[in-house]
C-alpha positions in Angstrom: 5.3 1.4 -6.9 5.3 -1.9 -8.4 8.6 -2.9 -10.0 12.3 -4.8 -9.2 12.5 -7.9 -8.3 10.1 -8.7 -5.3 7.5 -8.4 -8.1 8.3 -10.8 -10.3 7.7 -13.2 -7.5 4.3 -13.4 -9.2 2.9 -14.3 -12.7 0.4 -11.2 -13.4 -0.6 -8.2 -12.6 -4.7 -7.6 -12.3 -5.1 -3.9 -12.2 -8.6 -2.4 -12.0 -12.1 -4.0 -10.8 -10.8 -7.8 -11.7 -12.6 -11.1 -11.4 -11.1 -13.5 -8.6 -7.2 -13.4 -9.3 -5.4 -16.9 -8.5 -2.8 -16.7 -5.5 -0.2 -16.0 -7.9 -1.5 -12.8 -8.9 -1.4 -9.3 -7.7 -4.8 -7.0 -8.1 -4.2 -3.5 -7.9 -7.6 -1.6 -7.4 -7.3 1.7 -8.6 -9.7 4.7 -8.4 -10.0 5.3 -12.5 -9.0 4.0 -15.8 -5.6 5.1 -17.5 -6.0 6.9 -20.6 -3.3 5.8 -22.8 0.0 3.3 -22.8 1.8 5.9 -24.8 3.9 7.8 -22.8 3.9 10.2 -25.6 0.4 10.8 -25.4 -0.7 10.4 -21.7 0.5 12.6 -18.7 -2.3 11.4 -16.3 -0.9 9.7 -13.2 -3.0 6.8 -13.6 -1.5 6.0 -16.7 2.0 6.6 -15.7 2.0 4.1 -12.9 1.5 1.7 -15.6 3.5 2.3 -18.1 6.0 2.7 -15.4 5.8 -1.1 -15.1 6.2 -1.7 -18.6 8.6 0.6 -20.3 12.6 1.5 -19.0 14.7 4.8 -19.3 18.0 5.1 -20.3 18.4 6.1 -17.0 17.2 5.8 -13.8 17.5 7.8 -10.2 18.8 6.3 -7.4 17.7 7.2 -3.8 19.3 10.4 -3.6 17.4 11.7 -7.1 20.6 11.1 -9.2 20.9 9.6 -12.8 22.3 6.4 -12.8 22.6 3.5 -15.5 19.6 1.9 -16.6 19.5 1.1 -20.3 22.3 2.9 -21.1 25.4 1.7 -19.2 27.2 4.7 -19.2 26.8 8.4 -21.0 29.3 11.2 -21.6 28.8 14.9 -22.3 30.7 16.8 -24.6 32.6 19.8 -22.9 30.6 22.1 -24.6 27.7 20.4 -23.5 25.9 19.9 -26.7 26.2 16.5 -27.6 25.4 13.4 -24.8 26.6 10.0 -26.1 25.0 7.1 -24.7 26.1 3.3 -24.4 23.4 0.5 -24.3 23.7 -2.2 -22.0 24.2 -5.9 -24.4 21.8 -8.5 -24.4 18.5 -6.7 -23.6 15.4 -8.4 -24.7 11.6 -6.3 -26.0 8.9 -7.8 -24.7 8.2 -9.5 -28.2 11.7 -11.3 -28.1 13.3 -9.0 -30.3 16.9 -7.3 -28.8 17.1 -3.6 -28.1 19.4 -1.6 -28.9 20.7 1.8 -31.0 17.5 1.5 -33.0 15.0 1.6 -30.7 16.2 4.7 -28.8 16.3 6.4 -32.5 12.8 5.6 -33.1 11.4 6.7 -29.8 13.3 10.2 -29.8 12.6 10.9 -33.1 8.8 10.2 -32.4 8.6 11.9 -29.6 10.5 15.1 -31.0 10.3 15.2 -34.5 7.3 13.2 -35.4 3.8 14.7 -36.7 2.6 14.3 -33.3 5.3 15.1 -30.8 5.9 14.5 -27.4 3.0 16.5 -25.3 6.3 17.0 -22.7 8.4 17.6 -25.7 10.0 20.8 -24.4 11.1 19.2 -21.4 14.3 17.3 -23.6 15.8 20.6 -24.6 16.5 21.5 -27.7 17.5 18.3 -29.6 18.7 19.2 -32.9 19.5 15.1 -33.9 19.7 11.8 -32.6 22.2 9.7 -34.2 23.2 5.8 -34.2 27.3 5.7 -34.2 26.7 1.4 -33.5 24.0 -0.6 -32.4 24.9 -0.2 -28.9 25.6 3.7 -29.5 23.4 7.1 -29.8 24.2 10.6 -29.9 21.7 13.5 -28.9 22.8 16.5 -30.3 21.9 19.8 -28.5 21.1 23.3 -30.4 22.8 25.0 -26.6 23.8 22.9 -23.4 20.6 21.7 -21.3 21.6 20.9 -17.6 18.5 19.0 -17.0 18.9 16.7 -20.4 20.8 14.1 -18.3 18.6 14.1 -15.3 15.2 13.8 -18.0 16.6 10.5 -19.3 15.5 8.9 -16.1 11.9 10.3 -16.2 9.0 8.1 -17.0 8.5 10.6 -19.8 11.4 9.6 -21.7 10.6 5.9 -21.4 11.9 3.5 -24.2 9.9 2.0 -26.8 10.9 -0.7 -28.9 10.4 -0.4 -32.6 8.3 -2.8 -33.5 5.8 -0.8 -31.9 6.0 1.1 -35.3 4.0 -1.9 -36.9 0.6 -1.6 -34.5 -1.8 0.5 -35.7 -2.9 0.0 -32.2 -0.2 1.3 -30.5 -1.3 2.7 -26.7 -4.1 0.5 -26.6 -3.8 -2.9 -27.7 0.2 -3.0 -28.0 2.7 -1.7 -26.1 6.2 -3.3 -26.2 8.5 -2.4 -24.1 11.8 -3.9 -22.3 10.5 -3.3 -18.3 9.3 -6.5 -16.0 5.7 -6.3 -16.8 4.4 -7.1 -20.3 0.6 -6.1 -21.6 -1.7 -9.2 -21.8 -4.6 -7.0 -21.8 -6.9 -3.9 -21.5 -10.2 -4.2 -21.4 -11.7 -0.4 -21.1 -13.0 0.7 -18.0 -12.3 -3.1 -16.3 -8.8 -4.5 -16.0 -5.8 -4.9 -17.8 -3.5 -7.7 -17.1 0.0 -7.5 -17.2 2.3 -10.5 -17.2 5.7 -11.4 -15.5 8.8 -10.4 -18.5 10.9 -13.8 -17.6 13.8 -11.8 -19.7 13.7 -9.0 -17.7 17.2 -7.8 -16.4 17.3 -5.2 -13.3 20.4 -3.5 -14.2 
């Protein structure tokens, strides 16, 4: 799947039935149309391979399917396994220049578990009770009974980060989507294309 660093050897990504793309550019014909850039909202593959290149996890898995730091730089679990504390890697940039950090991870898990319209894989975090900021750099998830697979879901496209400011587009999902990952939306057009563009801030951590 598109990602890392061999991609951002070129300046966009043309996905879909594209005009002529200039030798810079990577076209990705695809059999369908996604459905959504909120990863809140969508579940369809097609749509996940794209916001895959767009958003990050706190965590990722590594070749043997086990969480390692993405976002976060490190987590700990409390030893009664109700509380996972997670520490945010400095000097990440969203995709509209604004740093991320403690409240960006607040305002994506409380969207996807408490908001009016939750999460449709909403079950899937366990039972979340809170999400608190201890620092900018800092968040706690709080757990009604230890979860086993909590740790492991943080490095699911599911739980992908959104930035905040994504809170100000009424066209969130369609015409905005801001994330921190190496691709950046330029556009969608319906049923066509959309164009994504190289993230020159992007850190592979």
């Amino acid at each position: 799947m598109i990602r890392g660093t061999k991609s951002l050897l070129v300046s966009a990504l043309v996905i879909g039935v594209a005009s002529p793309a200039m030798a810079s550019d990577i076209v990705w014909a695809r059999d369908g149309d996604i459905d959504s850039l909120d990863p809140h909202r969508a579940t369809s593959t097609l749509s996940r391979q794209v916001w895959y290149q767009i958003y990050d996890s706190l965590l990722e898995f590594d070749d043997s399917g086990t969480p390692v730091p993405n976002l976060a730089e490190s987590w700990t679990v409390s030893e009664d396994g109700t509380e996972v504390v997670f520490t945010l890697n400095e000097g990440i940039t969203c995709h509209d220049g604004s740093a991320f950090n403690a409240d960006d991870v607040l305002w994506t898990a409380n969207r996807a578990l408490f908001g009016d319209n939750p999460s449709l894989t909403k079950a899937s975090w366990g039972d979340v009770t809170s999400v608190d900021k201890i620092d900018d750099l800092t968040v706690s998830f709080k757990l009604a009974q230890p979860f086993g697979a909590f740790v492991p879901f943080m490095a699911d496209q599911f739980t992908a980060m959104l930035c905040d400011s994504n809170a100000e587009a009424a066209d969130f999902g369609t015409e905005s989507a801001i994330g921190t990952g190496p691709w950046k939306l330029a556009s969608w057009t319906k049923g066509s294309e959309i164009i994504l563009e190289k993230n020159p801030d992007y850190v592979n951590y």
